[in-house]
Coordinates of C-alpha atoms in Angstrom, one line a residue:
Chain A
M22 CA -40.2 -24.7 -48.3
S23 CA -38.9 -28.3 -49.9
P24 CA -38.0 -30.7 -47.1
R25 CA -34.9 -30.9 -45.5
H26 CA -33.3 -33.6 -43.8
I27 CA -31.9 -32.4 -40.4
A28 CA -29.4 -34.6 -37.9
L29 CA -29.6 -33.6 -34.4
V30 CA -26.6 -34.4 -32.2
L31 CA -27.6 -34.7 -28.4
S32 CA -26.7 -35.7 -24.9
Y33 CA -29.1 -36.8 -22.4
L34 CA -29.3 -38.3 -18.5
G35 CA -31.6 -41.6 -19.2
T36 CA -32.5 -41.5 -15.5
A37 CA -35.8 -40.1 -16.0
Y38 CA -36.4 -42.1 -19.4
H39 CA -37.6 -45.7 -20.8
G40 CA -34.7 -45.3 -23.3
W41 CA -34.6 -44.1 -26.6
Q42 CA -37.4 -45.6 -28.2
I43 CA -41.2 -44.8 -28.1
Q44 CA -43.3 -47.4 -26.0
K45 CA -46.5 -47.7 -24.4
N46 CA -45.2 -48.1 -20.6
G47 CA -43.2 -44.8 -20.2
I48 CA -42.1 -41.4 -21.2
T49 CA -38.7 -41.9 -23.9
V50 CA -36.4 -39.6 -25.1
S51 CA -37.3 -40.0 -28.7
E52 CA -41.2 -38.7 -27.7
T53 CA -39.8 -35.9 -25.4
V54 CA -37.5 -34.2 -28.1
G55 CA -40.4 -35.4 -30.6
D56 CA -43.0 -33.4 -29.0
V57 CA -40.7 -30.3 -28.9
L58 CA -39.8 -30.6 -32.2
S59 CA -43.3 -31.2 -33.2
R60 CA -44.1 -27.8 -31.7
I61 CA -41.4 -25.9 -33.0
T62 CA -42.2 -26.7 -36.4
D63 CA -45.9 -27.0 -36.4
E64 CA -45.4 -30.5 -38.0
K65 CA -45.8 -34.0 -36.8
I66 CA -42.4 -35.0 -36.3
K67 CA -41.0 -38.7 -36.5
L68 CA -37.5 -39.1 -35.4
T69 CA -35.1 -41.9 -36.5
G70 CA -32.5 -42.5 -33.7
C71 CA -29.0 -44.3 -34.1
G72 CA -30.1 -47.0 -31.7
R73 CA -32.3 -48.1 -28.9
T74 CA -30.9 -47.4 -25.4
D75 CA -32.4 -49.2 -22.3
A76 CA -34.3 -47.3 -19.6
G77 CA -31.6 -45.5 -17.3
V78 CA -28.8 -45.8 -19.7
H79 CA -27.0 -42.6 -20.7
A80 CA -25.6 -40.6 -24.0
L81 CA -22.8 -38.3 -24.0
R82 CA -23.6 -38.1 -27.9
Y83 CA -26.8 -39.4 -29.4
V84 CA -27.6 -38.6 -33.3
A85 CA -31.0 -38.6 -34.0
D86 CA -32.5 -37.5 -37.8
F87 CA -35.9 -36.2 -39.1
R88 CA -37.7 -34.5 -42.4
T89 CA -39.1 -31.1 -42.2
T90 CA -40.6 -28.8 -44.6
S91 CA -40.9 -25.9 -41.8
G92 CA -39.0 -22.7 -42.4
I93 CA -36.9 -22.9 -38.7
S94 CA -33.2 -22.1 -39.4
T95 CA -31.2 -25.1 -38.5
E96 CA -28.8 -23.1 -36.9
K97 CA -31.0 -21.6 -34.5
L98 CA -32.5 -25.4 -33.7
P99 CA -30.7 -26.3 -30.7
A100 CA -31.3 -23.2 -28.9
A101 CA -34.9 -23.1 -29.5
L102 CA -35.1 -26.9 -28.7
N103 CA -33.0 -26.6 -25.5
S104 CA -35.2 -23.7 -24.3
L105 CA -38.1 -26.2 -24.2
L106 CA -36.8 -29.4 -23.4
P107 CA -36.2 -30.6 -19.9
R108 CA -32.6 -30.2 -18.1
D109 CA -31.9 -33.8 -18.8
I110 CA -31.7 -33.7 -22.4
S111 CA -29.7 -31.0 -24.1
V112 CA -29.4 -30.8 -27.8
L113 CA -25.4 -29.9 -28.8
A114 CA -25.9 -29.3 -32.6
A115 CA -28.2 -29.5 -35.7
F116 CA -26.9 -30.1 -38.9
E117 CA -28.8 -30.3 -42.8
I118 CA -27.5 -33.8 -44.1
P119 CA -28.7 -35.4 -47.4
G120 CA -32.0 -37.2 -47.9
S121 CA -29.9 -40.7 -47.7
F122 CA -28.5 -40.3 -44.1
H123 CA -29.7 -42.6 -41.5
S124 CA -29.2 -42.4 -38.0
T125 CA -28.8 -46.2 -37.4
R126 CA -28.0 -47.2 -40.5
S127 CA -25.1 -44.7 -41.5
C128 CA -23.2 -45.3 -37.9
V129 CA -20.2 -47.4 -38.9
R130 CA -19.1 -47.6 -35.2
K131 CA -20.2 -47.0 -31.6
E132 CA -18.4 -46.7 -28.4
Y133 CA -20.0 -47.5 -25.1
I134 CA -18.7 -46.3 -21.7
Y135 CA -19.5 -48.3 -18.4
K136 CA -18.3 -46.7 -15.0
I137 CA -17.6 -48.2 -11.9
H138 CA -17.3 -46.8 -8.7
L139 CA -15.0 -49.1 -6.4
G140 CA -15.3 -46.8 -3.3
K141 CA -16.2 -48.4 -0.2
T142 CA -19.0 -46.0 0.6
R143 CA -21.7 -45.0 -1.9
S144 CA -20.9 -41.5 -3.1
P145 CA -23.7 -39.1 -3.2
F146 CA -22.4 -37.3 -6.7
L147 CA -22.6 -40.8 -8.5
R148 CA -26.2 -42.3 -7.8
D149 CA -27.6 -42.9 -11.0
L150 CA -24.2 -42.2 -13.0
A151 CA -22.1 -45.4 -12.0
L152 CA -22.6 -48.6 -10.6
H153 CA -21.3 -48.9 -6.9
Y154 CA -18.9 -51.7 -6.8
P155 CA -17.4 -51.7 -3.3
Y156 CA -15.6 -55.2 -3.6
P157 CA -12.0 -56.1 -4.6
F158 CA -11.6 -55.7 -8.1
N159 CA -8.7 -57.6 -9.9
F160 CA -8.1 -54.8 -12.8
A161 CA -5.3 -56.6 -14.4
E162 CA -7.5 -59.8 -14.9
V163 CA -10.5 -57.3 -15.8
K164 CA -8.1 -55.5 -18.6
K165 CA -6.6 -59.0 -20.1
A166 CA -10.1 -60.2 -20.4
C167 CA -11.4 -56.9 -22.2
A168 CA -8.7 -57.9 -24.8
N169 CA -10.4 -61.3 -25.6
F170 CA -13.3 -59.4 -26.9
V171 CA -11.5 -57.5 -29.8
G172 CA -12.5 -58.8 -32.7
T173 CA -14.9 -60.4 -35.1
H174 CA -17.2 -62.6 -32.8
D175 CA -20.5 -64.1 -32.7
F176 CA -21.9 -62.2 -29.5
S177 CA -24.6 -64.5 -29.1
A178 CA -23.6 -65.3 -25.3
M179 CA -23.5 -61.6 -24.6
R180 CA -26.9 -60.3 -25.7
T181 CA -30.5 -60.7 -24.6
L182 CA -33.2 -62.0 -26.8
G183 CA -35.0 -59.1 -28.5
T184 CA -36.0 -57.9 -31.8
P185 CA -34.7 -61.0 -34.2
V186 CA -31.4 -59.7 -35.9
K187 CA -29.8 -60.9 -39.4
S188 CA -26.6 -61.9 -37.7
T189 CA -25.1 -61.8 -34.1
V190 CA -21.8 -61.7 -35.5
R191 CA -20.0 -58.3 -34.5
T192 CA -16.9 -56.9 -34.9
M193 CA -15.1 -55.2 -31.2
Y194 CA -12.5 -52.7 -32.7
S195 CA -11.4 -52.0 -29.1
C196 CA -12.3 -53.4 -25.7
D197 CA -10.2 -51.8 -22.6
A198 CA -10.3 -50.9 -18.8
E199 CA -8.9 -48.2 -16.9
I200 CA -8.7 -47.2 -13.5
S201 CA -8.5 -43.6 -12.2
G202 CA -9.1 -42.8 -8.4
D203 CA -11.4 -44.9 -7.3
M204 CA -13.3 -45.4 -10.4
A205 CA -13.3 -48.0 -13.1
Y206 CA -13.9 -47.3 -16.5
I207 CA -14.9 -50.1 -19.3
Y208 CA -14.4 -48.8 -23.0
M209 CA -16.2 -51.2 -25.6
C210 CA -16.1 -49.5 -29.5
A211 CA -17.6 -51.9 -31.9
N212 CA -19.2 -51.8 -35.7
G213 CA -22.7 -52.4 -33.6
F214 CA -24.1 -54.1 -30.3
L215 CA -26.8 -56.3 -30.2
Y216 CA -29.5 -55.8 -27.6
N217 CA -27.8 -55.6 -24.2
M218 CA -24.5 -56.7 -25.4
A219 CA -22.1 -54.0 -23.8
R220 CA -24.4 -54.7 -20.3
A221 CA -23.5 -58.4 -20.9
I222 CA -20.0 -57.9 -21.7
T223 CA -19.8 -55.5 -18.5
G224 CA -21.5 -58.2 -16.6
T225 CA -18.8 -60.8 -17.5
L226 CA -15.9 -58.4 -16.5
L227 CA -17.2 -58.1 -13.2
E228 CA -17.1 -62.0 -12.8
V229 CA -13.5 -61.6 -14.0
A230 CA -13.3 -58.7 -11.3
R231 CA -14.2 -61.5 -8.6
N232 CA -12.2 -63.9 -9.9
K233 CA -15.1 -65.9 -10.5
T234 CA -14.3 -66.4 -14.1
S235 CA -10.6 -66.0 -15.8
A236 CA -9.7 -63.9 -18.7
D237 CA -8.4 -67.1 -20.4
G238 CA -12.3 -68.3 -20.3
I239 CA -13.5 -65.6 -22.4
P240 CA -12.9 -67.1 -26.0
E241 CA -14.8 -70.6 -24.9
I242 CA -17.5 -68.5 -23.5
L243 CA -18.2 -66.7 -26.6
L244 CA -18.0 -69.8 -28.6
S245 CA -20.5 -71.6 -26.6
R246 CA -23.3 -68.8 -27.7
D247 CA -24.9 -69.6 -24.6
R248 CA -25.9 -66.5 -22.6
A249 CA -26.3 -68.4 -19.1
R250 CA -22.1 -68.8 -19.5
A251 CA -21.8 -65.2 -19.5
G252 CA -22.4 -62.7 -16.3
A253 CA -25.4 -61.3 -15.6
T254 CA -26.6 -58.0 -17.3
A255 CA -24.7 -55.3 -15.4
P256 CA -27.2 -52.6 -14.4
A257 CA -28.3 -49.6 -16.9
H258 CA -27.4 -46.7 -14.8
G259 CA -23.4 -47.1 -15.5
L260 CA -24.0 -47.2 -19.2
Y261 CA -23.0 -44.2 -21.4
L262 CA -23.5 -44.4 -25.2
A263 CA -20.1 -42.2 -25.7
R264 CA -18.8 -41.9 -29.1
L265 CA -20.5 -42.5 -32.4
W266 CA -18.9 -42.5 -36.0
Y267 CA -20.5 -41.5 -39.3
N268 CA -18.6 -40.8 -42.7
T269 CA -20.6 -38.2 -43.7
D270 CA -19.2 -35.2 -46.1
N271 CA -19.9 -33.1 -43.2
E272 CA -16.5 -33.1 -41.2
M273 CA -18.0 -30.8 -38.4
F274 CA -20.8 -33.5 -37.9
N275 CA -18.7 -36.4 -38.0
R276 CA -16.1 -34.8 -35.4
L277 CA -18.7 -33.7 -33.1
C278 CA -20.1 -37.1 -32.8
N279 CA -16.6 -39.1 -32.0
Y280 CA -14.7 -36.4 -30.3
E281 CA -13.4 -37.9 -27.3
F282 CA -14.4 -37.8 -23.6
I283 CA -14.3 -34.0 -22.0
E284 CA -15.3 -33.4 -18.8
G285 CA -18.5 -31.2 -19.4
S286 CA -19.9 -33.8 -21.7
M287 CA -20.0 -36.1 -18.4
Chain B
M23 CA -21.3 -46.4 29.2
S24 CA -19.1 -43.3 29.6
P25 CA -19.8 -40.7 27.2
R26 CA -17.6 -40.8 23.9
H27 CA -16.9 -38.2 21.5
I28 CA -17.5 -39.2 18.0
A29 CA -16.5 -37.3 14.7
L30 CA -18.0 -38.4 11.2
V31 CA -16.8 -37.4 8.0
L32 CA -19.3 -37.3 5.6
S33 CA -20.0 -36.2 2.1
Y34 CA -23.3 -34.7 0.3
L35 CA -25.2 -33.2 -2.6
G36 CA -26.4 -30.1 -1.1
T37 CA -29.1 -29.7 -3.8
A38 CA -31.8 -30.5 -1.7
Y39 CA -30.7 -29.0 1.4
H40 CA -30.9 -25.6 3.3
G41 CA -27.2 -26.1 4.0
W42 CA -25.7 -27.7 7.1
Q43 CA -27.0 -25.6 9.9
I44 CA -30.4 -26.3 11.3
Q45 CA -33.1 -23.5 10.2
K46 CA -36.6 -23.1 10.9
N47 CA -37.5 -22.6 6.7
G48 CA -36.1 -25.9 5.2
I49 CA -34.6 -29.4 5.8
T50 CA -31.0 -29.0 6.5
V51 CA -28.1 -31.7 6.1
S52 CA -27.3 -31.3 10.1
E53 CA -30.9 -31.9 10.6
T54 CA -31.1 -35.2 8.7
V55 CA -28.1 -36.7 10.0
G56 CA -28.8 -35.6 13.6
D57 CA -32.3 -37.0 13.3
V58 CA -30.9 -40.7 12.3
L59 CA -28.5 -40.4 14.8
S60 CA -31.0 -39.5 17.5
R61 CA -33.1 -42.8 16.0
I62 CA -29.5 -45.4 16.1
T63 CA -28.5 -44.2 19.6
D64 CA -31.8 -43.6 21.4
E65 CA -30.4 -40.6 22.6
K66 CA -31.0 -36.4 21.4
I67 CA -27.9 -35.7 19.6
K68 CA -26.8 -32.5 18.9
L69 CA -24.1 -32.0 16.2
T70 CA -21.3 -29.5 16.0
G71 CA -20.1 -29.2 12.0
C72 CA -17.1 -27.9 10.7
G73 CA -19.0 -24.6 9.3
R74 CA -22.0 -23.5 7.4
T75 CA -22.3 -24.5 4.0
D76 CA -25.3 -22.3 1.9
A77 CA -28.2 -23.8 0.7
G78 CA -27.2 -25.8 -2.6
V79 CA -23.5 -25.6 -1.9
H80 CA -21.8 -29.6 -1.9
A81 CA -19.2 -31.2 0.4
L82 CA -16.8 -33.6 -1.0
R83 CA -15.4 -34.0 2.7
Y84 CA -17.7 -32.4 5.7
V85 CA -16.6 -32.9 9.5
A86 CA -19.0 -33.0 12.3
D87 CA -19.0 -34.2 15.6
F88 CA -21.1 -35.2 18.8
R89 CA -21.2 -36.7 22.3
T90 CA -23.1 -40.1 22.7
T91 CA -23.5 -42.4 25.8
S92 CA -24.8 -45.1 23.5
G93 CA -23.1 -48.5 23.1
I94 CA -23.0 -48.3 19.2
S95 CA -19.6 -49.1 18.1
T96 CA -18.0 -46.4 16.1
E97 CA -16.8 -48.7 13.4
K98 CA -20.2 -50.0 12.5
L99 CA -21.6 -46.5 12.5
P100 CA -21.1 -45.4 9.1
A101 CA -22.8 -48.3 7.6
A102 CA -25.6 -48.0 10.2
L103 CA -26.1 -44.3 9.1
N104 CA -25.8 -45.0 5.1
S105 CA -28.7 -47.6 5.5
L106 CA -31.0 -44.9 7.0
L107 CA -29.7 -41.7 5.4
P108 CA -31.0 -40.4 1.9
R109 CA -28.8 -41.4 -1.1
D110 CA -27.5 -37.3 -1.2
I111 CA -25.7 -38.0 2.2
S112 CA -23.0 -40.3 2.4
V113 CA -20.7 -41.0 6.0
L114 CA -17.4 -41.9 4.8
A115 CA -16.2 -43.0 8.3
A116 CA -16.6 -42.6 12.0
F117 CA -13.6 -41.5 14.5
E118 CA -13.6 -41.6 18.1
I119 CA -11.8 -38.5 19.1
P120 CA -10.9 -36.6 22.6
G121 CA -13.3 -34.6 24.1
S122 CA -11.5 -31.2 23.2
F123 CA -12.3 -31.8 19.6
H124 CA -14.5 -29.1 17.9
S125 CA -15.2 -29.7 14.3
T126 CA -15.0 -25.9 13.6
R127 CA -12.3 -24.7 15.8
S128 CA -10.0 -27.4 15.6
C129 CA -10.0 -26.9 11.9
V130 CA -6.9 -25.2 10.7
R131 CA -7.4 -25.0 6.9
K132 CA -10.4 -25.7 4.5
E133 CA -10.2 -25.8 0.6
Y134 CA -12.9 -25.2 -1.5
I135 CA -13.4 -25.6 -5.2
Y136 CA -15.5 -24.3 -7.7
K137 CA -16.7 -25.7 -10.9
I138 CA -17.6 -24.0 -13.9
H139 CA -19.0 -25.4 -17.3
L140 CA -17.8 -23.6 -20.0
G141 CA -19.4 -25.6 -22.9
K142 CA -21.5 -23.7 -25.3
T143 CA -24.5 -25.9 -24.1
R144 CA -25.7 -26.7 -21.0
S145 CA -24.6 -30.4 -19.9
P146 CA -27.5 -32.9 -18.6
F147 CA -24.7 -34.3 -16.5
L148 CA -24.1 -30.8 -14.8
R149 CA -27.3 -29.6 -13.4
D150 CA -26.8 -28.5 -10.2
L151 CA -23.0 -29.5 -10.1
A152 CA -21.5 -26.6 -11.7
L153 CA -22.1 -23.2 -13.3
H154 CA -22.8 -23.2 -16.7
Y155 CA -20.5 -20.2 -17.9
P156 CA -21.0 -20.5 -22.2
Y157 CA -19.0 -17.3 -22.8
P158 CA -15.6 -16.2 -23.3
F159 CA -13.2 -17.2 -20.4
N160 CA -9.8 -15.2 -20.4
F161 CA -8.2 -18.1 -18.4
A162 CA -4.6 -16.7 -18.3
E163 CA -6.0 -13.4 -16.7
V164 CA -7.9 -15.5 -14.0
K165 CA -5.1 -17.6 -13.1
K166 CA -3.2 -14.1 -12.5
A167 CA -5.8 -12.7 -10.6
C168 CA -6.0 -15.8 -8.4
A169 CA -2.3 -15.5 -7.3
N170 CA -3.5 -11.8 -5.8
F171 CA -5.5 -13.4 -3.7
V172 CA -2.9 -15.5 -1.9
G173 CA -1.7 -14.3 1.6
T174 CA -3.1 -12.4 4.9
H175 CA -5.5 -10.0 3.6
D176 CA -8.7 -8.2 5.1
F177 CA -11.5 -9.9 3.2
S178 CA -14.2 -7.5 3.8
A179 CA -14.8 -6.7 0.3
M180 CA -15.4 -10.4 -0.1
R181 CA -17.8 -11.7 1.9
T182 CA -21.8 -10.7 2.5
L183 CA -22.6 -9.7 6.5
G184 CA -23.9 -11.9 8.2
T185 CA -23.1 -13.5 12.0
P186 CA -20.6 -10.9 13.5
V187 CA -17.0 -12.0 13.4
K188 CA -14.1 -11.1 15.5
S189 CA -12.1 -10.6 12.5
T190 CA -12.5 -9.9 8.7
V191 CA -8.5 -11.3 8.1
R192 CA -8.0 -14.5 6.7
T193 CA -4.6 -15.9 5.0
M194 CA -5.4 -17.4 1.9
Y195 CA -2.8 -20.6 1.3
S196 CA -3.5 -21.0 -2.0
C197 CA -5.5 -19.8 -4.8
D198 CA -5.4 -21.2 -8.5
A199 CA -7.5 -22.0 -11.7
E200 CA -7.2 -25.0 -13.6
I201 CA -8.8 -25.9 -17.1
S202 CA -9.5 -29.4 -18.3
G203 CA -11.6 -30.3 -21.0
D204 CA -14.6 -27.7 -21.1
M205 CA -14.3 -27.2 -17.4
A206 CA -12.9 -24.5 -15.4
Y207 CA -12.0 -25.6 -11.9
I208 CA -11.3 -22.6 -8.9
Y209 CA -9.2 -23.8 -5.9
M210 CA -9.4 -21.7 -2.6
C211 CA -7.4 -22.7 0.3
A212 CA -7.6 -20.6 3.6
N213 CA -7.3 -21.0 7.4
G214 CA -11.0 -19.6 7.2
F215 CA -13.7 -18.7 5.2
L216 CA -15.9 -15.1 5.8
Y217 CA -19.6 -16.0 5.1
N218 CA -20.1 -16.1 1.0
M219 CA -16.0 -15.6 0.9
A220 CA -15.5 -18.1 -1.5
R221 CA -18.9 -17.4 -3.6
A222 CA -17.7 -13.6 -3.6
I223 CA -14.4 -14.5 -5.0
T224 CA -15.2 -16.8 -7.6
G225 CA -18.0 -13.9 -8.8
T226 CA -14.9 -11.4 -9.1
L227 CA -12.8 -14.2 -11.0
L228 CA -15.8 -14.2 -13.3
E229 CA -15.5 -10.5 -14.0
V230 CA -11.6 -11.2 -14.4
A231 CA -12.9 -13.7 -16.8
R232 CA -14.8 -11.6 -19.2
N233 CA -12.4 -8.7 -18.5
K234 CA -14.4 -6.3 -16.6
T235 CA -12.0 -6.7 -13.9
S236 CA -8.3 -7.1 -14.2
A237 CA -6.3 -9.2 -12.5
D238 CA -4.0 -6.3 -11.0
G239 CA -7.3 -4.6 -9.7
I240 CA -7.7 -7.0 -7.2
P241 CA -5.2 -5.5 -4.7
E242 CA -7.0 -2.5 -4.7
I243 CA -10.5 -4.3 -4.4
L244 CA -9.3 -6.1 -1.5
L245 CA -7.7 -3.0 0.4
S246 CA -11.0 -0.8 -0.2
R247 CA -13.0 -3.4 1.7
D248 CA -15.8 -2.8 -0.2
R249 CA -17.9 -5.3 -1.1
A250 CA -19.7 -3.3 -3.9
R251 CA -16.1 -3.1 -5.6
A252 CA -16.0 -7.0 -6.1
G253 CA -17.8 -9.6 -8.2
A254 CA -21.6 -10.6 -7.6
T255 CA -21.7 -13.8 -5.2
A256 CA -21.6 -16.9 -7.7
P257 CA -24.4 -19.3 -7.4
A258 CA -24.0 -21.8 -4.7
H259 CA -24.7 -25.0 -6.8
G260 CA -21.0 -24.9 -8.4
L261 CA -19.3 -24.7 -5.0
Y262 CA -17.8 -27.6 -3.2
L263 CA -16.3 -27.9 0.4
A264 CA -13.4 -30.0 -1.0
R265 CA -10.7 -30.7 2.0
L266 CA -10.4 -29.9 5.4
W267 CA -6.9 -30.0 7.3
Y268 CA -6.9 -31.3 11.0
N269 CA -4.1 -31.8 13.4
T270 CA -5.2 -34.4 15.9
D271 CA -3.4 -37.4 16.5
N272 CA -5.4 -39.6 14.6
E273 CA -3.6 -39.8 11.2
M274 CA -6.5 -41.7 9.8
F275 CA -8.8 -39.1 10.2
N276 CA -6.4 -36.3 9.6
R277 CA -5.8 -37.8 6.2
L278 CA -9.4 -38.7 5.1
C279 CA -10.3 -35.2 5.7
N280 CA -7.7 -33.6 3.3
Y281 CA -6.9 -36.2 0.5
E282 CA -7.0 -34.9 -2.6
F283 CA -9.7 -35.2 -5.1
I284 CA -10.7 -38.4 -6.4
E285 CA -13.2 -39.1 -9.2
G286 CA -15.8 -41.3 -7.1
S287 CA -16.0 -38.6 -4.6
M288 CA -17.4 -36.5 -7.1

């Protein structure tokens, strides 16, 4: 067989994993999926993911690509993988894609959702799935603050130093907050996210929620490029990589990556 | 202290428990909460619950009452209990109520919700929380069938033989189905439920969903009083005791028990 290039669309509960990327001190999603793929194809498979996710962060959609010379049918791959994968990882679909595709570099836009449970008492159904925040929450001010993250900014104040990056400028296409019942949701959609950026923005919005920072103060915090001026990094377990945008010729693939929140995918 | 009668409103994830009621072969919710109460009050506490729930069944709301002569403040009880209870059980509130109150006998109406995930692929976020049913689902026919359960019927065909009951007649106030995204929900509200009744009705609706039984066939199945004519008992992990109706003088208690589904309670 000539080598094929395959992209997987996954969904996973991050609780049990040390994020996506292989590392020495814990099991990762990449390693878990890679091992099963290697077993199925009888090849050593190296997966490229659409980005790092931190330990405990979830993915409603995640894209990873790999090359294989094995004869396994792309169509049957999801069922074959799911039968061997642990129940907290699910492969939604597999697509044969051009060799030039790269899960990270071909991704033009990502959306993260941060879930906050505002109920007075912790919910047995949300442990590891949402931040429990049983305090007054100034929603109107949070919504105003969100709007101040939209646009092209240097997000140095909203990241943790990690692997060096060429630029700390990113474009936030939309940033908004929603309340439904006793849940609050923060939506962040950008052309890319720096290390811990989604969690630092959420942490800053939590300071706005408790009136420690005002919405009007956000532009100045961004301009300061000073991490210490922003809020603490919000806990990982409330964060979901939710939607991904690719401009490939495969419309089904593009659409599956960015279709809007549906309940079963939660 | 003169003895006080206290009602607790709880919420729990049933996955790790052998239902509510104490039994020899596994840990139950009743036992878990009772042990913590005994520890806090330094008395041997016997809890009366609002009904049995099967192993794996969840409760968005559950009511249990007990008597105590200890001096612990009713108001502080939820926080004290939650600090000692495992994270899959949560005490939402505690109320001092008249001695005549009985969690089962004073309950005039209950609502169960059954959750079905219709997505093609299992969801990592719904394991133990919804039945995965990745098959064609005739929703219009299911909705029609639901209506045929409403009214006062002998529900013998929809129960598993268990503890003898005086009557197998129950009044179903409402029974309906809803679809939202890739989830289907069955709502069942009655003055009482026989053993496994909610799961047998759901199992029968699943036969309707796959066109094995028609909506028009439901009245005849009910009249037959023959369990074999109905569908199989649906798995426990999709079922939630959702709302409870009491007519006590305590409006806050009554309302907390039956307020409608809100997301954090999920």
